């Protein structure tokens, strides 16, 4: 029976129930709803609304339901209830009769759902942070396995300058560290308790909101009842955190898809994260990576969807806000899966270091080294840049690399070029010159790798 049945002579239509009922999805917040209810019953006892005995019975019944929820034993599918809040209340009344009917005193589903959802988001922030840390660890391990490997670095997807493969790994470590930081920040801001805000205006019962907040692990109560029941910023922030992180995952996937292509041939992906073609027997497709990229659409869509849902809503609660859940639940699932599969991809990839090296030496990626060499000989950089460009043209003409041009050809373009240019044009030379903080020299990258490995356990 609906919680609000008294004022109604007729029941809801089937179509209305389809649009209105949220139990099919808000059932994921069962344990949070039960926990919130336990703490609310304690608040009511302290406020003199419930006797000690009534509260003890309520708490015992709620705990029983909570254990059932944790063991997946609650039969939601057989229920006619509208949402998780009415489901729990009905189950309580079923167990306790009139005592069960007392729990909702001074409370509204509006402050209840706001509380449940915050508890749910908070728990997922913690588990997703653990997922992010696992991915960072996997990137660091991947870097450790290939500390000497050099790949071409790209801009505009044109070979630009050679970099250590570990440097590439560490770039993504920086991104995922920022994602972690955003989650920490979100948790700090969202950790306020709406309970006690009632439908919109607070409650007449003298419930200790500070105590409610503390018992539910919040830092403090929300300070305005209207805001408490209408605020969904914490969901939007979660969706933004997820979107940004998924964008990072997607860029990493895109890099790996390219590195794995026949054209690049830098790496092989593990069998467990690839699939074949139903028609072409030779194929091994990077499906896991493509899906990490593809899932971004729905995650970004959920962020956009909720922003649009919220933007026109008058204070305080409106049923539109029930649309906050499905996108968030889906996003949390997809993000979790993508973070986990990213670990599997990285742990199982094998880098073809020889091929990487070969590609890094092609495409005149040492032209900047030549310009810098000329700077060392007293030539202004802009002039050196121009000379190096002419040298590249000469090499293209001859169909060879810069370092394969004889000294006479080089000197015909610029007479200050000497024999000492050849070591400068070697692959490792240019890479290892970049000892600057944040650069790609062997020394800098190894230092960064050990720094991050050391910091990993300290990351919250
Ligand atoms: N199922 C609702 C939601 O998710 C709970 C709040 C309902 N409140 C109300 N006044 N109808 O938003």
Short mmCIF file of C-alpha atoms and ligand atoms in Angstrom, two decimals:
data_model
loop_
_atom_site.label_atom_id
_atom_site.label_comp_id
_atom_site.label_asym_id
_atom_site.label_seq_id
_atom_site.Cartn_x
_atom_site.Cartn_y
_atom_site.Cartn_z
CA UNK A 1 0.00 0.00 0.00
CA UNK A 2 1.27 3.48 -0.82
CA UNK A 3 2.55 5.54 2.10
CA UNK A 4 0.26 8.39 1.14
CA UNK A 5 -2.94 6.41 0.57
CA UNK A 6 -5.27 8.19 3.03
CA UNK A 7 -6.15 11.14 0.86
CA UNK A 8 -6.84 9.04 -2.24
CA UNK A 9 -10.01 7.23 -3.21
CA UNK A 10 -8.58 5.46 -6.27
CA UNK A 11 -5.30 3.60 -6.83
CA UNK A 12 -2.50 4.49 -9.22
CA UNK A 13 -2.65 3.52 -12.88
CA UNK A 14 -0.17 1.01 -14.19
CA UNK A 15 1.43 3.59 -16.44
CA UNK A 16 1.76 6.02 -13.55
CA UNK A 17 3.46 3.32 -11.52
CA UNK A 18 5.91 2.71 -14.32
CA UNK A 19 6.96 6.32 -14.39
CA UNK A 20 6.77 6.85 -10.64
CA UNK A 21 8.19 3.75 -8.97
CA UNK A 22 11.87 3.85 -8.11
CA UNK A 23 12.20 0.54 -6.24
CA UNK A 24 13.57 -1.18 -9.37
CA UNK A 25 16.69 0.98 -9.03
CA UNK A 26 16.80 2.60 -5.59
CA UNK A 27 16.89 -0.87 -4.03
CA UNK A 28 20.68 -0.53 -4.23
CA UNK A 29 20.36 1.88 -1.30
CA UNK A 30 18.66 -0.62 0.99
CA UNK A 31 21.48 -0.88 3.54
CA UNK A 32 21.89 2.89 3.62
CA UNK A 33 18.14 3.35 4.15
CA UNK A 34 18.18 0.83 6.98
CA UNK A 35 21.22 2.39 8.61
CA UNK A 36 19.65 5.85 8.37
CA UNK A 37 16.45 4.47 9.90
CA UNK A 38 18.29 2.90 12.83
CA UNK A 39 19.94 6.20 13.65
CA UNK A 40 16.65 8.08 13.19
CA UNK A 41 14.93 5.75 15.66
CA UNK A 42 17.66 6.53 18.20
CA UNK A 43 17.09 10.24 17.57
CA UNK A 44 13.36 9.81 18.18
CA UNK A 45 14.02 8.00 21.45
CA UNK A 46 16.31 10.75 22.65
CA UNK A 47 13.66 13.29 21.68
CA UNK A 48 11.11 11.45 23.79
CA UNK A 49 9.00 10.31 20.82
CA UNK A 50 9.76 6.61 21.23
CA UNK A 51 10.10 4.65 24.46
CA UNK A 52 13.26 2.73 25.10
CA UNK A 53 11.42 -0.51 24.44
CA UNK A 54 9.89 0.67 21.17
CA UNK A 55 13.23 1.86 19.89
CA UNK A 56 14.91 -1.40 20.85
CA UNK A 57 12.30 -3.35 18.90
CA UNK A 58 12.62 -1.06 15.90
CA UNK A 59 16.39 -1.27 15.93
CA UNK A 60 16.36 -5.07 16.20
CA UNK A 61 13.93 -5.40 13.30
CA UNK A 62 15.86 -2.90 11.19
CA UNK A 63 19.11 -4.73 11.91
CA UNK A 64 17.52 -8.00 10.86
CA UNK A 65 16.43 -6.40 7.58
CA UNK A 66 19.90 -4.92 7.14
CA UNK A 67 21.52 -8.33 7.45
CA UNK A 68 19.04 -9.65 4.90
CA UNK A 69 19.86 -6.73 2.59
CA UNK A 70 23.58 -7.39 2.94
CA UNK A 71 23.03 -11.05 2.06
CA UNK A 72 20.81 -10.19 -0.90
CA UNK A 73 17.86 -11.87 0.76
CA UNK A 74 15.24 -9.13 0.42
CA UNK A 75 12.65 -9.98 -2.21
CA UNK A 76 12.19 -6.66 -3.98
CA UNK A 77 10.65 -8.21 -7.07
CA UNK A 78 7.68 -9.53 -5.14
CA UNK A 79 7.06 -6.10 -3.62
CA UNK A 80 4.32 -3.68 -4.66
CA UNK A 81 6.03 -0.79 -2.90
CA UNK A 82 6.93 2.41 -4.69
CA UNK A 83 10.48 2.94 -3.48
CA UNK A 84 13.09 1.64 -1.06
CA UNK A 85 11.77 3.87 1.74
CA UNK A 86 8.22 2.53 1.54
CA UNK A 87 9.61 -0.99 1.10
CA UNK A 88 11.52 -0.75 4.39
CA UNK A 89 8.58 0.83 6.23
CA UNK A 90 6.20 -1.84 4.96
CA UNK A 91 8.60 -4.61 6.01
CA UNK A 92 8.88 -3.00 9.44
CA UNK A 93 5.11 -2.74 9.89
CA UNK A 94 4.87 -6.33 8.78
CA UNK A 95 7.22 -7.33 11.58
CA UNK A 96 6.13 -4.94 14.34
CA UNK A 97 2.64 -3.60 13.56
CA UNK A 98 1.96 -0.21 15.16
CA UNK A 99 5.50 0.26 16.45
CA UNK A 100 6.66 0.09 12.85
CA UNK A 101 4.16 2.83 12.03
CA UNK A 102 5.96 5.20 14.45
CA UNK A 103 9.36 5.30 12.73
CA UNK A 104 8.44 7.94 10.16
CA UNK A 105 7.53 10.51 12.85
CA UNK A 106 9.14 13.85 12.00
CA UNK A 107 10.81 12.41 8.93
CA UNK A 108 10.05 12.73 5.21
CA UNK A 109 11.20 10.67 2.30
CA UNK A 110 12.75 13.91 1.14
CA UNK A 111 15.35 14.11 3.90
CA UNK A 112 15.52 10.33 3.90
CA UNK A 113 16.46 9.98 0.23
CA UNK A 114 18.94 12.84 0.49
CA UNK A 115 20.59 11.04 3.42
CA UNK A 116 20.54 7.58 1.82
CA UNK A 117 22.03 8.87 -1.41
CA UNK A 118 24.82 10.69 0.39
CA UNK A 119 25.68 7.56 2.33
CA UNK A 120 25.65 5.56 -0.90
CA UNK A 121 27.86 8.05 -2.75
CA UNK A 122 30.26 8.20 0.19
CA UNK A 123 30.73 4.43 0.20
CA UNK A 124 31.33 4.39 -3.53
CA UNK A 125 33.80 7.23 -3.31
CA UNK A 126 35.85 4.98 -1.02
CA UNK A 127 35.66 1.91 -3.24
CA UNK A 128 36.38 3.89 -6.41
CA UNK A 129 39.38 5.49 -4.74
CA UNK A 130 40.70 1.98 -4.08
CA UNK A 131 40.11 1.15 -7.78
CA UNK A 132 42.01 4.27 -8.82
CA UNK A 133 44.92 3.36 -6.56
CA UNK A 134 45.04 -0.13 -8.06
CA UNK A 135 45.27 1.41 -11.53
CA UNK A 136 48.06 3.74 -10.45
CA UNK A 137 49.93 0.74 -9.02
CA UNK A 138 49.49 -1.15 -12.26
CA UNK A 139 50.85 1.79 -14.30
CA UNK A 140 53.88 2.01 -12.00
CA UNK A 141 54.49 -1.73 -12.34
CA UNK A 142 54.20 -1.47 -16.11
CA UNK A 143 56.74 1.36 -16.07
CA UNK A 144 59.05 -0.67 -13.83
CA UNK A 145 59.00 -3.61 -16.24
CA UNK A 146 60.19 -1.40 -19.11
CA UNK A 147 62.48 1.20 -17.62
CA UNK A 148 64.85 1.38 -20.61
CA UNK A 149 62.23 1.31 -23.37
CA UNK A 150 62.04 4.34 -25.64
CA UNK A 151 59.00 5.11 -27.79
CA UNK A 152 58.27 8.00 -30.12
CA UNK A 153 56.49 10.87 -28.40
CA UNK A 154 53.81 12.48 -30.56
CA UNK A 155 52.19 15.81 -31.16
CA UNK A 156 49.43 15.98 -33.79
CA UNK A 157 49.97 12.20 -33.94
CA UNK A 158 53.22 12.95 -35.79
CA UNK A 159 56.45 11.63 -34.34
CA UNK A 160 57.83 14.55 -32.36
CA UNK A 161 60.56 13.63 -29.86
CA UNK A 162 61.56 10.30 -28.35
CA UNK A 163 60.47 9.61 -24.75
CA UNK A 164 60.84 6.78 -22.28
CA UNK A 165 57.83 4.48 -22.23
CA UNK A 166 57.89 4.82 -18.43
CA UNK A 167 57.45 8.57 -18.91
CA UNK A 168 54.24 7.84 -20.79
CA UNK A 169 53.05 5.62 -17.90
CA UNK A 170 53.89 8.32 -15.39
CA UNK A 171 51.87 10.89 -17.34
CA UNK A 172 48.73 8.82 -16.70
CA UNK A 173 49.76 8.35 -13.07
CA UNK A 174 49.57 12.14 -12.71
CA UNK A 175 46.06 12.18 -14.20
CA UNK A 176 44.75 9.41 -11.97
CA UNK A 177 46.33 11.06 -8.93
CA UNK A 178 44.32 14.17 -9.73
CA UNK A 179 41.20 12.02 -10.03
CA UNK A 180 41.89 10.66 -6.56
CA UNK A 181 42.34 14.15 -5.26
CA UNK A 182 39.01 15.24 -6.73
CA UNK A 183 37.30 12.33 -4.97
CA UNK A 184 38.89 13.29 -1.67
CA UNK A 185 37.64 16.80 -2.18
CA UNK A 186 34.13 15.64 -3.07
CA UNK A 187 33.94 13.53 0.07
CA UNK A 188 34.97 16.45 2.23
CA UNK A 189 32.33 18.74 0.77
CA UNK A 190 29.45 16.27 0.64
CA UNK A 191 29.86 14.86 4.14
CA UNK A 192 26.95 16.72 5.74
CA UNK A 193 23.77 15.12 7.04
CA UNK A 194 20.31 16.14 5.76
CA UNK A 195 18.41 14.00 8.29
CA UNK A 196 16.09 16.09 10.45
CA UNK A 197 15.29 18.50 7.61
CA UNK A 198 11.87 16.88 7.16
CA UNK A 199 9.98 17.46 3.93
CA UNK A 200 11.47 20.95 3.52
CA UNK A 201 11.05 22.97 6.69
CA UNK A 202 12.69 20.94 9.46
CA UNK A 203 10.71 19.16 12.17
CA UNK A 204 8.91 20.14 15.37
CA UNK A 205 10.35 17.20 17.31
CA UNK A 206 13.46 18.11 19.29
CA UNK A 207 15.78 15.71 17.49
CA UNK A 208 19.52 16.23 18.02
CA UNK A 209 20.75 16.72 14.48
CA UNK A 210 24.38 16.94 15.55
CA UNK A 211 24.12 13.48 17.07
CA UNK A 212 22.35 12.07 13.99
CA UNK A 213 25.13 13.42 11.78
CA UNK A 214 27.84 12.03 14.00
CA UNK A 215 26.30 8.58 14.29
CA UNK A 216 26.03 8.34 10.51
CA UNK A 217 29.67 9.34 10.09
CA UNK A 218 28.97 12.82 8.72
CA UNK A 219 31.12 15.79 9.67
CA UNK A 220 28.11 17.98 10.48
CA UNK A 221 24.39 18.43 9.75
CA UNK A 222 23.33 20.37 6.62
CA UNK A 223 22.62 23.91 7.75
CA UNK A 224 19.45 24.76 5.82
CA UNK A 225 16.47 22.42 5.54
CA UNK A 226 15.41 23.69 2.08
CA UNK A 227 18.90 23.20 0.70
CA UNK A 228 19.35 19.88 2.48
CA UNK A 229 16.44 18.21 0.67
CA UNK A 230 17.02 19.83 -2.73
CA UNK A 231 20.78 19.69 -3.09
CA UNK A 232 22.15 17.14 -5.53
CA UNK A 233 25.54 18.81 -6.02
CA UNK A 234 27.20 15.76 -4.53
CA UNK A 235 25.78 13.58 -7.30
CA UNK A 236 26.83 16.08 -9.95
CA UNK A 237 30.32 16.19 -8.48
CA UNK A 238 30.52 12.42 -8.47
CA UNK A 239 29.44 12.40 -12.12
CA UNK A 240 32.01 15.06 -12.95
CA UNK A 241 34.75 13.13 -11.15
CA UNK A 242 33.72 10.03 -13.07
CA UNK A 243 33.56 11.88 -16.38
CA UNK A 244 37.01 13.41 -16.00
CA UNK A 245 38.49 10.10 -14.95
CA UNK A 246 36.76 8.27 -17.79
CA UNK A 247 38.19 10.86 -20.17
CA UNK A 248 41.66 9.98 -18.81
CA UNK A 249 40.96 6.27 -19.15
CA UNK A 250 39.74 6.87 -22.68
CA UNK A 251 42.85 8.80 -23.72
CA UNK A 252 45.02 6.04 -22.31
CA UNK A 253 42.93 3.49 -24.20
CA UNK A 254 43.27 5.50 -27.39
CA UNK A 255 47.07 5.62 -27.04
CA UNK A 256 47.20 1.87 -26.44
CA UNK A 257 44.89 1.11 -29.36
CA UNK A 258 47.26 3.03 -31.59
CA UNK A 259 50.40 1.45 -30.09
CA UNK A 260 48.79 -1.95 -30.65
CA UNK A 261 47.90 -1.28 -34.29
CA UNK A 262 49.69 -3.15 -37.05
CA UNK A 263 51.09 0.17 -38.23
CA UNK A 264 52.75 1.02 -34.89
CA UNK A 265 53.33 -2.49 -33.58
CA UNK A 266 54.70 -1.27 -30.25
CA UNK A 267 52.85 -3.77 -28.12
CA UNK A 268 50.73 -6.89 -27.92
CA UNK A 269 47.60 -7.08 -25.80
CA UNK A 270 46.79 -10.12 -23.69
CA UNK A 271 44.35 -12.70 -25.05
CA UNK A 272 42.08 -12.23 -22.04
CA UNK A 273 41.23 -8.63 -22.94
CA UNK A 274 40.90 -8.92 -26.70
CA UNK A 275 38.51 -10.69 -29.01
CA UNK A 276 38.57 -12.24 -32.45
CA UNK A 277 36.52 -11.66 -35.56
CA UNK A 278 33.67 -13.94 -36.60
CA UNK A 279 34.84 -13.61 -40.19
CA UNK A 280 38.54 -12.78 -40.31
CA UNK A 281 40.55 -15.51 -38.58
CA UNK A 282 43.72 -13.43 -38.18
CA UNK A 283 42.09 -10.66 -36.11
CA UNK A 284 42.77 -9.83 -32.49
CA UNK A 285 40.76 -6.76 -31.66
CA UNK A 286 41.35 -4.37 -28.72
CA UNK A 287 37.71 -4.52 -27.57
CA UNK A 288 38.41 -3.82 -23.89
CA UNK A 289 40.23 -0.62 -24.83
CA UNK A 290 37.55 0.39 -27.30
CA UNK A 291 34.86 -0.09 -24.67
CA UNK A 292 36.84 1.95 -22.14
CA UNK A 293 36.73 4.70 -24.76
CA UNK A 294 33.13 3.99 -25.74
CA UNK A 295 31.67 4.00 -22.22
CA UNK A 296 32.51 7.70 -21.95
CA UNK A 297 29.39 8.54 -23.94
CA UNK A 298 26.92 7.30 -21.36
CA UNK A 299 28.96 8.60 -18.40
CA UNK A 300 29.24 12.12 -19.83
CA UNK A 301 25.56 11.82 -20.77
CA UNK A 302 24.59 11.14 -17.15
CA UNK A 303 26.40 14.28 -16.00
CA UNK A 304 24.74 16.36 -18.69
CA UNK A 305 21.37 14.72 -17.99
CA UNK A 306 21.37 15.54 -14.29
CA UNK A 307 22.56 19.10 -14.86
CA UNK A 308 19.61 19.65 -17.19
CA UNK A 309 17.20 17.94 -14.79
CA UNK A 310 18.27 20.16 -11.90
CA UNK A 311 18.59 23.51 -13.61
CA UNK A 312 14.93 24.50 -13.70
CA UNK A 313 13.75 23.10 -10.38
CA UNK A 314 12.13 25.42 -7.87
CA UNK A 315 12.93 24.82 -4.20
CA UNK A 316 12.50 22.43 -2.54
CA UNK A 317 11.99 18.74 -3.50
CA UNK A 318 10.45 17.88 -6.87
CA UNK A 319 9.92 14.39 -8.22
CA UNK A 320 12.17 15.25 -11.18
CA UNK A 321 14.97 14.65 -8.72
CA UNK A 322 14.24 10.94 -8.65
CA UNK A 323 16.00 10.99 -12.05
CA UNK A 324 19.27 11.52 -10.16
CA UNK A 325 19.79 7.84 -9.47
CA UNK A 326 19.89 5.66 -12.56
CA UNK A 327 22.64 7.65 -14.26
CA UNK A 328 24.70 7.74 -11.08
CA UNK A 329 24.30 4.01 -10.41
CA UNK A 330 25.23 3.18 -14.00
CA UNK A 331 28.17 5.58 -13.93
CA UNK A 332 29.60 4.10 -10.76
CA UNK A 333 29.29 0.59 -12.24
CA UNK A 334 30.86 1.51 -15.57
CA UNK A 335 33.68 3.51 -14.01
CA UNK A 336 34.47 0.66 -11.64
CA UNK A 337 34.54 -1.87 -14.50
CA UNK A 338 36.72 0.38 -16.67
CA UNK A 339 39.21 0.99 -13.85
CA UNK A 340 39.47 -2.76 -13.24
CA UNK A 341 39.76 -3.73 -16.90
CA UNK A 342 42.43 -1.06 -17.41
CA UNK A 343 44.51 -2.89 -14.80
CA UNK A 344 44.03 -6.19 -16.64
CA UNK A 345 45.06 -4.60 -19.93
CA UNK A 346 48.21 -3.06 -18.47
CA UNK A 347 49.21 -6.13 -16.49
CA UNK A 348 48.94 -8.35 -19.56
CA UNK A 349 50.46 -6.18 -22.27
CA UNK A 350 53.86 -6.98 -23.68
CA UNK A 351 55.95 -4.20 -25.11
CA UNK A 352 58.02 -4.84 -28.21
CA UNK A 353 60.98 -2.71 -27.12
CA UNK A 354 62.98 -3.23 -30.34
CA UNK A 355 60.11 -2.08 -32.52
CA UNK A 356 59.51 0.93 -30.22
CA UNK A 357 63.14 1.88 -30.54
CA UNK A 358 63.07 1.50 -34.28
CA UNK A 359 60.01 3.77 -34.57
CA UNK A 360 61.59 6.32 -32.23
CA UNK A 361 64.64 6.61 -34.46
CA UNK A 362 62.49 7.20 -37.52
CA UNK A 363 60.66 10.34 -38.56
CA UNK A 364 63.57 12.74 -37.90
CA UNK A 365 62.69 12.89 -34.21
CA UNK A 366 66.28 14.05 -33.54
CA UNK A 367 65.93 17.26 -35.57
CA UNK A 368 65.46 19.31 -32.38
CA UNK A 369 68.74 17.84 -31.11
CA UNK A 370 70.49 19.16 -34.21
CA UNK A 371 69.02 22.64 -33.68
CA UNK A 372 70.13 22.55 -30.02
CA UNK A 373 73.60 21.36 -31.14
CA UNK A 374 73.85 24.46 -33.35
CA UNK A 375 72.79 26.65 -30.41
CA UNK A 376 75.75 25.13 -28.56
CA UNK A 377 77.96 26.34 -31.42
CA UNK A 378 76.77 29.92 -30.92
CA UNK A 379 74.03 30.01 -33.56
CA UNK A 380 70.70 31.63 -32.52
CA UNK A 381 67.97 29.00 -32.05
CA UNK A 382 65.72 30.35 -34.81
CA UNK A 383 68.60 30.12 -37.31
CA UNK A 384 69.51 26.66 -36.01
CA UNK A 385 65.88 25.59 -36.45
CA UNK A 386 66.00 26.72 -40.06
CA UNK A 387 69.28 24.90 -40.74
CA UNK A 388 67.99 21.71 -39.11
CA UNK A 389 64.90 21.96 -41.33
CA UNK A 390 67.12 22.13 -44.40
CA UNK A 391 69.05 19.09 -43.15
CA UNK A 392 65.76 17.19 -42.80
CA UNK A 393 64.89 18.12 -46.41
CA UNK A 394 68.29 16.82 -47.56
CA UNK A 395 67.72 13.57 -45.67
CA UNK A 396 64.25 13.17 -47.19
CA UNK A 397 65.86 13.75 -50.57
CA UNK A 398 68.37 10.98 -49.98
CA UNK A 399 65.84 8.72 -48.33
CA UNK A 400 67.89 8.34 -45.15
CA UNK A 401 67.99 9.49 -41.51
CA UNK A 402 69.76 12.68 -40.46
CA UNK A 403 72.57 10.71 -38.81
CA UNK A 404 73.14 8.77 -42.07
CA UNK A 405 74.02 11.91 -44.03
CA UNK A 406 77.78 12.23 -44.60
CA UNK A 407 79.53 15.15 -42.91
CA UNK A 408 80.17 16.79 -46.30
CA UNK A 409 76.39 17.01 -46.93
CA UNK A 410 75.83 18.50 -43.49
CA UNK A 411 78.63 21.00 -43.91
CA UNK A 412 77.30 22.04 -47.30
CA UNK A 413 74.22 23.24 -45.43
CA UNK A 414 76.06 24.70 -42.42
CA UNK A 415 79.81 24.76 -42.07
CA UNK A 416 79.93 24.86 -38.25
CA UNK A 417 78.58 21.28 -38.14
CA UNK A 418 81.39 18.92 -37.23
CA UNK A 419 82.03 15.25 -36.49
CA UNK A 420 80.88 15.77 -32.92
CA UNK A 421 77.30 16.07 -34.23
CA UNK A 422 76.91 12.29 -34.69
CA UNK A 423 76.79 11.28 -31.00
CA UNK A 424 74.26 14.09 -30.46
CA UNK A 425 72.01 12.51 -33.07
CA UNK A 426 71.93 9.14 -31.29
CA UNK A 427 68.56 8.22 -29.78
CA UNK A 428 69.55 8.02 -26.11
CA UNK A 429 71.54 11.24 -26.26
CA UNK A 430 68.57 13.54 -26.86
CA UNK A 431 66.29 11.68 -24.48
CA UNK A 432 68.79 11.71 -21.66
CA UNK A 433 69.62 15.39 -22.13
CA UNK A 434 66.13 16.17 -20.79
CA UNK A 435 67.13 15.94 -17.15
CA UNK A 436 64.93 18.88 -16.24
CA UNK A 437 62.24 18.29 -13.60
CA UNK A 438 59.32 16.61 -15.35
CA UNK A 439 61.51 15.61 -18.31
CA UNK A 440 62.09 12.26 -19.95
CA UNK A 441 65.75 11.43 -19.23
CA UNK A 442 66.46 7.98 -17.82
CA UNK A 443 67.61 9.51 -14.57
CA UNK A 444 64.58 11.80 -14.16
CA UNK A 445 62.09 9.09 -15.06
CA UNK A 446 63.64 6.52 -12.71
CA UNK A 447 63.61 9.07 -9.90
CA UNK A 448 59.96 9.91 -10.60
CA UNK A 449 59.06 6.23 -10.72
CA UNK A 450 60.59 5.54 -7.31
CA UNK A 451 59.04 8.67 -5.86
CA UNK A 452 55.58 7.56 -7.00
CA UNK A 453 56.09 3.97 -5.82
CA UNK A 454 57.08 5.31 -2.43
CA UNK A 455 54.13 7.71 -2.27
CA UNK A 456 51.58 5.16 -3.39
CA UNK A 457 50.93 3.70 0.03
CA UNK A 458 50.56 7.18 1.48
CA UNK A 459 47.90 8.15 -1.07
CA UNK A 460 44.52 8.48 0.61
N1 LIG B 1 11.78 7.92 -4.58
C1 LIG B 1 11.95 9.29 -4.28
C2 LIG B 1 13.25 9.80 -4.90
O1 LIG B 1 14.06 9.01 -5.23
C3 LIG B 1 12.00 9.50 -2.81
C4 LIG B 1 11.47 10.82 -2.36
C5 LIG B 1 10.03 10.89 -2.59
N2 LIG B 1 9.46 12.06 -2.01
C6 LIG B 1 8.26 12.50 -2.31
N3 LIG B 1 7.83 13.55 -1.72
N4 LIG B 1 7.54 11.91 -3.23
O2 LIG B 1 13.43 10.97 -5.06
#
